[in-house]
Amino acid sequence: MALDVLEPQSSDEQLHKVNRALSSGMFVHVRQMLHQMACADVALLLESSPIRTRLVLWQMVDHDQQGEILEELPEDVKDALISQMSAESLAAATAGMDTDDLAYILRSLPDSVYQQVLVSMDSQDRARVEQALSYPDDTAGSLMNTDTVTIRPDVSVDVILRYLRLRGELPEATDTLYVVDKQDVLLGGLAITTLLTCDPNITIKKLMNRELEAIGVDMEDTKVSQLFERHDWISAPVVDDKGKLLGRITIDDVVDVIREDAEHSMLSMAGMEDDVDTFGPVFKSTLRRTLWLTVNLFAALLAASVSNMFEGTLEQFATIAILMTIVPSMGGVAGNQTLALVIRGLALGHISDSNARWLVGKELAIGFLNGLIWALLIYAVVWIWKDDSALALLISGAMLVNLTIAGLAGAAIPLLLKKLNIDPALAGGMALTTITDVVGLFAFLGLATLVLL
Amino acid sequence: MALDVLEPQSSDEQLHKVNRALSSGMFVHVRQMLHQMACADVALLLESSPIRTRLVLWQMVDHDQQGEILEELPEDVKDALISQMSAESLAAATAGMDTDDLAYILRSLPDSVYQQVLVSMDSQDRARVEQALSYPDDTAGSLMNTDTVTIRPDVSVDVILRYLRLRGELPEATDTLYVVDKQDVLLGGLAITTLLTCDPNITIKKLMNRELEAIGVDMEDTKVSQLFERHDWISAPVVDDKGKLLGRITIDDVVDVIREDAEHSMLSMAGMEDDVDTFGPVFKSTLRRTLWLTVNLFAALLAASVSNMFEGTLEQFATIAILMTIVPSMGGVAGNQTLALVIRGLALGHISDSNARWLVGKELAIGFLNGLIWALLIYAVVWIWKDDSALALLISGAMLVNLTIAGLAGAAIPLLLKKLNIDPALAGGMALTTITDVVGLFAFLGLATLVLL
């Protein structure tokens, strides 16, 4: 019988089914469904669920699946789940993990739990992990796994073939065996495809690729990803400064670096951190966005103070003209933060019909909270600067309205555009800025006209 | 002897050396250096060079390297080089190419050249390519290569091992052999690592992975990349709706899709197309950015017309207050386009000390050209709207100054931040907007004060 062909909708449907079962309280059924799903799909489900649902689901996941699922999750989500787990279940979950993921998880644990997990490992694993923990984040060392298969140069292919058959299973994404000397210094590589196609009597020395390029353990992870992209590598050996083989980096970890770097650029341009969790709690999300809005308020005030220098030109009610750019500007920045998150969520396939409504509601709530914070602040600034409490009240009212609308529009616009088959990344920003400009000016100037005239 | 360890600086240094040799006219030397470089590095060098240098370098590249180098280049650069080549040299260069890349190149050729290239192929290659050309862009079919290795279910591992030894070399990134029936319907997969470690007497039927997931030939390429990321695949089979094996997709092509999608989001948010060439010619670059600035002008005018509704509130010289947001807004958008490009260039490793100065000069030139275009337009708009030619002249002067500065700042700020070890993606946007706001307001209000008072 032919194999099933993967349908692009399949993961959306799975998500729907689990959510339906969950909301009708069929927990046994949910547990069964989770058990049958691939770990990567469970990870996607967790990542696409609101924070409370996520914790409920996590309780139902098989314990021996937890480790692999944790490996697939982004940092923010991973941290939240780990903080809910006991030391014993953590130790159990991390048992079969890759060194690099294990090191990451250990780094983020409180000291007492960390020690407990370490104690529960066998001594070889412990040594491996302690080594991995010694490499700084964002270097080749932190991306590396130690599961290399090494061979000696002076044996024949036939010997290697028999050795591999004795050894059994090879580590995932093994495309090259590494040839090393007695001091573990890397001499070359042997593609396993070569092993399959060559004459079994040749010695490794004659066959091995001496041009194999090795990565220094201190290389920046971004550089590593550039090399992988440029040379189409599946895996690459990592060596210390004496050429000693320490481990290997595989393409799946590099893909994560490429994705993270690219997202980092996009989210950073909107003033967001890149490990941010689209489905995390509202208060945390609001706080995370304040830095950029603070910086923008200073920038907007700087612009206003430039206009202020020309007060003579602007004449009567000049103050209104001077202040009128502040509210639209803050709305633009706040809305763009939401927009960048939602566009990323759509690109990663995290947002579907089942959670879109929830997400818009969340962003609206963040917008309103943001509005309250910045209304208070701008009230204080304008009152002190212009000594006019009516004007200060006015601008803070406009700020509240505009930031709330900005949150709503930032989430709703890309979802709407997607439905209409228009590229949200292209049209979203401009549609958003137009809305925040128009609403901001209307609210401020409209209130001013009502109150002051 | 131990292998050389790759230094992160090595490609920068190579670039420097080639540029020095080129500018001192040592063409024979340059040709030699290019010959010794890896194709991927030559591609990087071409991509990071200004348009004229790029064409000179292309003339010096070995003919038998040209195909592989073309495969590595982004579309815009590839198109420019192809348009300079004769049909014969194109046919020669494309001889050993992967089906997917070859199909891309053939698609972009003028009809006469296309026919010539097709005629020069052998009939099997021609059939393969004509098949590949029939799949729409951005689907699994267009990403697919036809270089699969297929086996039958009812033979033993030993037979397969002997077959592979007879066959010789396996295609790149082969991690799985596909098990098919007589009608080429996919039945399962066999990892080549399994082949190495299992008992040679087992039949394939008992050993093969029947859970292997296959990709439908019509699946969107973005969905394909999500599946690869989620399941950490190295390659995946592609089938038609009857389950017949058509080819396979490999991770290196998927990495390109991931990178392109991510860049697309970032560049689109700044209103740029994503296949844009950072080092392309000035006029073409200027034209490509006009669409977004046109849209923004309408948005800014809409905002101004909102202020206009409150003219009574703004009173005397109200017009200036109403118009004063337009110039900063245009500067912000123009500057952000440059910024997004330069940040991407830095992330991809395309910008180094040797071409940074050239790039700043280019962006300054584009800024000035942009300034001229939009100064003329805003002159016309304000003259017609407000019937005041002095005011129109004023605002168009401010526009020219601000867009020129925006081009300069958009290129210089990220380079400067990078030198200071500050993340350009995070700090660049806000620094830029502050500059364009302040310069825009200063230029407009300052000129207004000088002229009107």
PDB file of N, CA, C and O in Angstrom, chain A residues 65-123:
ATOM      1  N   GLN A  65       8.067  11.360  26.649  1.00  0.00           N
ATOM      2  CA  GLN A  65       8.064  12.256  25.485  1.00  0.00           C
ATOM      3  C   GLN A  65       8.547  13.657  25.860  1.00  0.00           C
ATOM      4  O   GLN A  65       8.931  14.444  25.003  1.00  0.00           O
ATOM      5  N   GLN A  66       8.487  13.964  27.181  1.00  0.00           N
ATOM      6  CA  GLN A  66       8.720  15.350  27.606  1.00  0.00           C
ATOM      7  C   GLN A  66      10.076  15.909  27.178  1.00  0.00           C
ATOM      8  O   GLN A  66      10.190  17.058  26.774  1.00  0.00           O
ATOM      9  N   GLY A  67      11.109  15.069  27.283  1.00  0.00           N
ATOM     10  CA  GLY A  67      12.447  15.537  26.935  1.00  0.00           C
ATOM     11  C   GLY A  67      12.519  16.004  25.489  1.00  0.00           C
ATOM     12  O   GLY A  67      12.956  17.119  25.203  1.00  0.00           O
ATOM     13  N   GLU A  68      12.037  15.153  24.583  1.00  0.00           N
ATOM     14  CA  GLU A  68      12.126  15.475  23.163  1.00  0.00           C
ATOM     15  C   GLU A  68      11.274  16.697  22.818  1.00  0.00           C
ATOM     16  O   GLU A  68      11.641  17.508  21.973  1.00  0.00           O
ATOM     17  N   ILE A  69      10.143  16.825  23.505  1.00  0.00           N
ATOM     18  CA  ILE A  69       9.280  17.983  23.251  1.00  0.00           C
ATOM     19  C   ILE A  69       9.966  19.268  23.720  1.00  0.00           C
ATOM     20  O   ILE A  69       9.955  20.281  23.025  1.00  0.00           O
ATOM     21  N   LEU A  70      10.578  19.204  24.897  1.00  0.00           N
ATOM     22  CA  LEU A  70      11.283  20.386  25.410  1.00  0.00           C
ATOM     23  C   LEU A  70      12.349  20.858  24.416  1.00  0.00           C
ATOM     24  O   LEU A  70      12.540  22.056  24.214  1.00  0.00           O
ATOM     25  N   GLU A  71      13.029  19.894  23.777  1.00  0.00           N
ATOM     26  CA  GLU A  71      14.061  20.257  22.808  1.00  0.00           C
ATOM     27  C   GLU A  71      13.523  21.100  21.665  1.00  0.00           C
ATOM     28  O   GLU A  71      14.221  21.916  21.091  1.00  0.00           O
ATOM     29  N   GLU A  72      12.239  20.877  21.327  1.00  0.00           N
ATOM     30  CA  GLU A  72      11.664  21.539  20.157  1.00  0.00           C
ATOM     31  C   GLU A  72      11.120  22.935  20.463  1.00  0.00           C
ATOM     32  O   GLU A  72      10.831  23.698  19.555  1.00  0.00           O
ATOM     33  N   LEU A  73      10.959  23.252  21.747  1.00  0.00           N
ATOM     34  CA  LEU A  73      10.281  24.497  22.114  1.00  0.00           C
ATOM     35  C   LEU A  73      11.234  25.691  22.152  1.00  0.00           C
ATOM     36  O   LEU A  73      12.403  25.541  22.469  1.00  0.00           O
ATOM     37  N   PRO A  74      10.742  26.902  21.845  1.00  0.00           N
ATOM     38  CA  PRO A  74      11.562  28.106  21.997  1.00  0.00           C
ATOM     39  C   PRO A  74      11.787  28.416  23.479  1.00  0.00           C
ATOM     40  O   PRO A  74      11.009  27.990  24.336  1.00  0.00           O
ATOM     41  N   GLU A  75      12.831  29.192  23.752  1.00  0.00           N
ATOM     42  CA  GLU A  75      13.313  29.396  25.115  1.00  0.00           C
ATOM     43  C   GLU A  75      12.224  29.838  26.099  1.00  0.00           C
ATOM     44  O   GLU A  75      12.109  29.276  27.190  1.00  0.00           O
ATOM     45  N   ASP A  76      11.445  30.836  25.691  1.00  0.00           N
ATOM     46  CA  ASP A  76      10.470  31.403  26.604  1.00  0.00           C
ATOM     47  C   ASP A  76       9.463  30.349  27.085  1.00  0.00           C
ATOM     48  O   ASP A  76       9.165  30.247  28.276  1.00  0.00           O
ATOM     49  N   VAL A  77       8.945  29.559  26.145  1.00  0.00           N
ATOM     50  CA  VAL A  77       7.958  28.535  26.467  1.00  0.00           C
ATOM     51  C   VAL A  77       8.601  27.428  27.308  1.00  0.00           C
ATOM     52  O   VAL A  77       8.032  26.956  28.285  1.00  0.00           O
ATOM     53  N   LYS A  78       9.819  27.042  26.898  1.00  0.00           N
ATOM     54  CA  LYS A  78      10.561  26.011  27.615  1.00  0.00           C
ATOM     55  C   LYS A  78      10.736  26.416  29.086  1.00  0.00           C
ATOM     56  O   LYS A  78      10.447  25.634  29.983  1.00  0.00           O
ATOM     57  N   ASP A  79      11.192  27.652  29.299  1.00  0.00           N
ATOM     58  CA  ASP A  79      11.420  28.127  30.669  1.00  0.00           C
ATOM     59  C   ASP A  79      10.153  28.028  31.501  1.00  0.00           C
ATOM     60  O   ASP A  79      10.183  27.587  32.655  1.00  0.00           O
ATOM     61  N   ALA A  80       9.034  28.437  30.926  1.00  0.00           N
ATOM     62  CA  ALA A  80       7.774  28.429  31.677  1.00  0.00           C
ATOM     63  C   ALA A  80       7.401  27.005  32.099  1.00  0.00           C
ATOM     64  O   ALA A  80       6.990  26.779  33.237  1.00  0.00           O
ATOM     65  N   LEU A  81       7.578  26.032  31.190  1.00  0.00           N
ATOM     66  CA  LEU A  81       7.221  24.659  31.525  1.00  0.00           C
ATOM     67  C   LEU A  81       8.187  24.065  32.550  1.00  0.00           C
ATOM     68  O   LEU A  81       7.765  23.392  33.490  1.00  0.00           O
ATOM     69  N   ILE A  82       9.480  24.327  32.379  1.00  0.00           N
ATOM     70  CA  ILE A  82      10.482  23.786  33.299  1.00  0.00           C
ATOM     71  C   ILE A  82      10.217  24.259  34.722  1.00  0.00           C
ATOM     72  O   ILE A  82      10.342  23.501  35.682  1.00  0.00           O
ATOM     73  N   SER A  83       9.827  25.523  34.846  1.00  0.00           N
ATOM     74  CA  SER A  83       9.628  26.081  36.190  1.00  0.00           C
ATOM     75  C   SER A  83       8.491  25.364  36.917  1.00  0.00           C
ATOM     76  O   SER A  83       8.378  25.447  38.133  1.00  0.00           O
ATOM     77  N   GLN A  84       7.624  24.648  36.179  1.00  0.00           N
ATOM     78  CA  GLN A  84       6.508  23.940  36.799  1.00  0.00           C
ATOM     79  C   GLN A  84       6.859  22.500  37.171  1.00  0.00           C
ATOM     80  O   GLN A  84       6.051  21.798  37.772  1.00  0.00           O
ATOM     81  N   MET A  85       8.051  22.032  36.748  1.00  0.00           N
ATOM     82  CA  MET A  85       8.361  20.608  36.914  1.00  0.00           C
ATOM     83  C   MET A  85       9.195  20.345  38.165  1.00  0.00           C
ATOM     84  O   MET A  85      10.009  21.174  38.555  1.00  0.00           O
ATOM     85  N   SER A  86       9.017  19.159  38.745  1.00  0.00           N
ATOM     86  CA  SER A  86       9.832  18.776  39.895  1.00  0.00           C
ATOM     87  C   SER A  86      11.198  18.306  39.410  1.00  0.00           C
ATOM     88  O   SER A  86      11.379  17.994  38.230  1.00  0.00           O
ATOM     89  N   ALA A  87      12.183  18.279  40.332  1.00  0.00           N
ATOM     90  CA  ALA A  87      13.536  17.859  39.962  1.00  0.00           C
ATOM     91  C   ALA A  87      13.549  16.445  39.411  1.00  0.00           C
ATOM     92  O   ALA A  87      14.234  16.160  38.425  1.00  0.00           O
ATOM     93  N   GLU A  88      12.729  15.553  40.014  1.00  0.00           N
ATOM     94  CA  GLU A  88      12.748  14.161  39.553  1.00  0.00           C
ATOM     95  C   GLU A  88      12.234  14.056  38.125  1.00  0.00           C
ATOM     96  O   GLU A  88      12.845  13.413  37.271  1.00  0.00           O
ATOM     97  N   SER A  89      11.094  14.706  37.846  1.00  0.00           N
ATOM     98  CA  SER A  89      10.543  14.562  36.505  1.00  0.00           C
ATOM     99  C   SER A  89      11.473  15.232  35.491  1.00  0.00           C
ATOM    100  O   SER A  89      11.584  14.781  34.357  1.00  0.00           O
ATOM    101  N   LEU A  90      12.157  16.314  35.915  1.00  0.00           N
ATOM    102  CA  LEU A  90      13.131  16.947  35.015  1.00  0.00           C
ATOM    103  C   LEU A  90      14.282  15.996  34.706  1.00  0.00           C
ATOM    104  O   LEU A  90      14.689  15.858  33.546  1.00  0.00           O
ATOM    105  N   ALA A  91      14.801  15.368  35.744  1.00  0.00           N
ATOM    106  CA  ALA A  91      15.915  14.437  35.543  1.00  0.00           C
ATOM    107  C   ALA A  91      15.495  13.322  34.604  1.00  0.00           C
ATOM    108  O   ALA A  91      16.240  12.950  33.690  1.00  0.00           O
ATOM    109  N   ALA A  92      14.254  12.817  34.784  1.00  0.00           N
ATOM    110  CA  ALA A  92      13.756  11.753  33.912  1.00  0.00           C
ATOM    111  C   ALA A  92      13.615  12.256  32.480  1.00  0.00           C
ATOM    112  O   ALA A  92      14.019  11.593  31.518  1.00  0.00           O
ATOM    113  N   ALA A  93      13.049  13.463  32.329  1.00  0.00           N
ATOM    114  CA  ALA A  93      12.790  14.003  30.996  1.00  0.00           C
ATOM    115  C   ALA A  93      14.085  14.266  30.230  1.00  0.00           C
ATOM    116  O   ALA A  93      14.153  14.109  29.019  1.00  0.00           O
ATOM    117  N   THR A  94      15.145  14.677  30.951  1.00  0.00           N
ATOM    118  CA  THR A  94      16.371  15.085  30.263  1.00  0.00           C
ATOM    119  C   THR A  94      17.305  13.909  29.975  1.00  0.00           C
ATOM    120  O   THR A  94      18.354  14.108  29.363  1.00  0.00           O
ATOM    121  N   ALA A  95      16.916  12.704  30.394  1.00  0.00           N
ATOM    122  CA  ALA A  95      17.828  11.564  30.292  1.00  0.00           C
ATOM    123  C   ALA A  95      18.397  11.357  28.885  1.00  0.00           C
ATOM    124  O   ALA A  95      19.595  11.221  28.708  1.00  0.00           O
ATOM    125  N   GLY A  96      17.551  11.361  27.839  1.00  0.00           N
ATOM    126  CA  GLY A  96      18.054  11.013  26.512  1.00  0.00           C
ATOM    127  C   GLY A  96      18.405  12.199  25.641  1.00  0.00           C
ATOM    128  O   GLY A  96      18.580  12.053  24.445  1.00  0.00           O
ATOM    129  N   MET A  97      18.503  13.383  26.248  1.00  0.00           N
ATOM    130  CA  MET A  97      18.647  14.599  25.454  1.00  0.00           C
ATOM    131  C   MET A  97      20.018  14.792  24.823  1.00  0.00           C
ATOM    132  O   MET A  97      21.020  14.344  25.345  1.00  0.00           O
ATOM    133  N   ASP A  98      20.046  15.564  23.687  1.00  0.00           N
ATOM    134  CA  ASP A  98      21.317  15.981  23.096  1.00  0.00           C
ATOM    135  C   ASP A  98      22.063  16.875  24.079  1.00  0.00           C
ATOM    136  O   ASP A  98      21.442  17.609  24.839  1.00  0.00           O
ATOM    137  N   THR A  99      23.391  16.824  24.032  1.00  0.00           N
ATOM    138  CA  THR A  99      24.190  17.620  24.967  1.00  0.00           C
ATOM    139  C   THR A  99      23.841  19.104  24.932  1.00  0.00           C
ATOM    140  O   THR A  99      23.739  19.755  25.965  1.00  0.00           O
ATOM    141  N   ASP A 100      23.689  19.670  23.723  1.00  0.00           N
ATOM    142  CA  ASP A 100      23.487  21.116  23.649  1.00  0.00           C
ATOM    143  C   ASP A 100      22.168  21.542  24.290  1.00  0.00           C
ATOM    144  O   ASP A 100      22.111  22.527  25.017  1.00  0.00           O
ATOM    145  N   ASP A 101      21.096  20.758  24.054  1.00  0.00           N
ATOM    146  CA  ASP A 101      19.807  21.102  24.655  1.00  0.00           C
ATOM    147  C   ASP A 101      19.832  20.907  26.163  1.00  0.00           C
ATOM    148  O   ASP A 101      19.303  21.707  26.919  1.00  0.00           O
ATOM    149  N   LEU A 102      20.487  19.836  26.594  1.00  0.00           N
ATOM    150  CA  LEU A 102      20.593  19.552  28.017  1.00  0.00           C
ATOM    151  C   LEU A 102      21.339  20.678  28.729  1.00  0.00           C
ATOM    152  O   LEU A 102      20.902  21.161  29.781  1.00  0.00           O
ATOM    153  N   ALA A 103      22.439  21.123  28.132  1.00  0.00           N
ATOM    154  CA  ALA A 103      23.215  22.215  28.725  1.00  0.00           C
ATOM    155  C   ALA A 103      22.341  23.455  28.846  1.00  0.00           C
ATOM    156  O   ALA A 103      22.357  24.147  29.866  1.00  0.00           O
ATOM    157  N   TYR A 104      21.542  23.735  27.808  1.00  0.00           N
ATOM    158  CA  TYR A 104      20.663  24.905  27.874  1.00  0.00           C
ATOM    159  C   TYR A 104      19.703  24.800  29.053  1.00  0.00           C
ATOM    160  O   TYR A 104      19.525  25.747  29.822  1.00  0.00           O
ATOM    161  N   ILE A 105      19.088  23.625  29.199  1.00  0.00           N
ATOM    162  CA  ILE A 105      18.101  23.455  30.261  1.00  0.00           C
ATOM    163  C   ILE A 105      18.755  23.559  31.639  1.00  0.00           C
ATOM    164  O   ILE A 105      18.248  24.236  32.538  1.00  0.00           O
ATOM    165  N   LEU A 106      19.917  22.931  31.795  1.00  0.00           N
ATOM    166  CA  LEU A 106      20.608  23.004  33.084  1.00  0.00           C
ATOM    167  C   LEU A 106      20.961  24.440  33.435  1.00  0.00           C
ATOM    168  O   LEU A 106      20.821  24.869  34.575  1.00  0.00           O
ATOM    169  N   ARG A 107      21.403  25.209  32.428  1.00  0.00           N
ATOM    170  CA  ARG A 107      21.760  26.608  32.667  1.00  0.00           C
ATOM    171  C   ARG A 107      20.602  27.389  33.274  1.00  0.00           C
ATOM    172  O   ARG A 107      20.809  28.272  34.089  1.00  0.00           O
ATOM    173  N   SER A 108      19.377  27.041  32.861  1.00  0.00           N
ATOM    174  CA  SER A 108      18.238  27.863  33.285  1.00  0.00           C
ATOM    175  C   SER A 108      17.607  27.374  34.587  1.00  0.00           C
ATOM    176  O   SER A 108      16.633  27.937  35.057  1.00  0.00           O
ATOM    177  N   LEU A 109      18.177  26.334  35.204  1.00  0.00           N
ATOM    178  CA  LEU A 109      17.582  25.791  36.436  1.00  0.00           C
ATOM    179  C   LEU A 109      18.089  26.498  37.689  1.00  0.00           C
ATOM    180  O   LEU A 109      19.228  26.956  37.727  1.00  0.00           O
ATOM    181  N   PRO A 110      17.240  26.574  38.727  1.00  0.00           N
ATOM    182  CA  PRO A 110      17.750  27.032  40.022  1.00  0.00           C
ATOM    183  C   PRO A 110      18.789  26.023  40.550  1.00  0.00           C
ATOM    184  O   PRO A 110      18.714  24.828  40.242  1.00  0.00           O
ATOM    185  N   ASP A 111      19.744  26.519  41.355  1.00  0.00           N
ATOM    186  CA  ASP A 111      20.894  25.701  41.761  1.00  0.00           C
ATOM    187  C   ASP A 111      20.537  24.346  42.377  1.00  0.00           C
ATOM    188  O   ASP A 111      21.135  23.330  42.051  1.00  0.00           O
ATOM    189  N   SER A 112      19.534  24.334  43.282  1.00  0.00           N
ATOM    190  CA  SER A 112      19.210  23.083  43.992  1.00  0.00           C
ATOM    191  C   SER A 112      18.725  22.008  43.021  1.00  0.00           C
ATOM    192  O   SER A 112      19.162  20.857  43.075  1.00  0.00           O
ATOM    193  N   VAL A 113      17.826  22.398  42.107  1.00  0.00           N
ATOM    194  CA  VAL A 113      17.296  21.451  41.130  1.00  0.00           C
ATOM    195  C   VAL A 113      18.419  20.976  40.206  1.00  0.00           C
ATOM    196  O   VAL A 113      18.540  19.787  39.893  1.00  0.00           O
ATOM    197  N   TYR A 114      19.254  21.921  39.804  1.00  0.00           N
ATOM    198  CA  TYR A 114      20.391  21.638  38.928  1.00  0.00           C
ATOM    199  C   TYR A 114      21.247  20.508  39.493  1.00  0.00           C
ATOM    200  O   TYR A 114      21.585  19.549  38.804  1.00  0.00           O
ATOM    201  N   GLN A 115      21.594  20.621  40.779  1.00  0.00           N
ATOM    202  CA  GLN A 115      22.431  19.601  41.424  1.00  0.00           C
ATOM    203  C   GLN A 115      21.734  18.247  41.415  1.00  0.00           C
ATOM    204  O   GLN A 115      22.340  17.219  41.115  1.00  0.00           O
ATOM    205  N   GLN A 116      20.417  18.263  41.717  1.00  0.00           N
ATOM    206  CA  GLN A 116      19.657  17.022  41.747  1.00  0.00           C
ATOM    207  C   GLN A 116      19.668  16.321  40.392  1.00  0.00           C
ATOM    208  O   GLN A 116      19.825  15.110  40.304  1.00  0.00           O
ATOM    209  N   VAL A 117      19.499  17.126  39.325  1.00  0.00           N
ATOM    210  CA  VAL A 117      19.483  16.544  37.985  1.00  0.00           C
ATOM    211  C   VAL A 117      20.852  15.957  37.661  1.00  0.00           C
ATOM    212  O   VAL A 117      20.968  14.845  37.145  1.00  0.00           O
ATOM    213  N   LEU A 118      21.920  16.711  37.997  1.00  0.00           N
ATOM    214  CA  LEU A 118      23.281  16.234  37.712  1.00  0.00           C
ATOM    215  C   LEU A 118      23.564  14.907  38.425  1.00  0.00           C
ATOM    216  O   LEU A 118      24.141  13.985  37.850  1.00  0.00           O
ATOM    217  N   VAL A 119      23.150  14.839  39.693  1.00  0.00           N
ATOM    218  CA  VAL A 119      23.407  13.641  40.501  1.00  0.00           C
ATOM    219  C   VAL A 119      22.749  12.410  39.879  1.00  0.00           C
ATOM    220  O   VAL A 119      23.292  11.306  39.905  1.00  0.00           O
ATOM    221  N   SER A 120      21.569  12.632  39.275  1.00  0.00           N
ATOM    222  CA  SER A 120      20.821  11.502  38.727  1.00  0.00           C
ATOM    223  C   SER A 120      21.412  10.945  37.434  1.00  0.00           C
ATOM    224  O   SER A 120      20.934   9.960  36.896  1.00  0.00           O
ATOM    225  N   MET A 121      22.454  11.614  36.895  1.00  0.00           N
ATOM    226  CA  MET A 121      23.044  11.129  35.640  1.00  0.00           C
ATOM    227  C   MET A 121      24.180  10.158  35.897  1.00  0.00           C
ATOM    228  O   MET A 121      24.800  10.180  36.953  1.00  0.00           O
ATOM    229  N   ASP A 122      24.522   9.328  34.857  1.00  0.00           N
ATOM    230  CA  ASP A 122      25.719   8.517  35.043  1.00  0.00           C
ATOM    231  C   ASP A 122      26.954   9.388  34.785  1.00  0.00           C
ATOM    232  O   ASP A 122      26.865  10.484  34.230  1.00  0.00           O
ATOM    233  N   SER A 123      28.132   8.904  35.221  1.00  0.00           N
ATOM    234  CA  SER A 123      29.309   9.786  35.283  1.00  0.00           C
ATOM    235  C   SER A 123      29.753  10.256  33.899  1.00  0.00           C
ATOM    236  O   SER A 123      30.225  11.369  33.735  1.00  0.00           O
TER     237      SER A 123
END
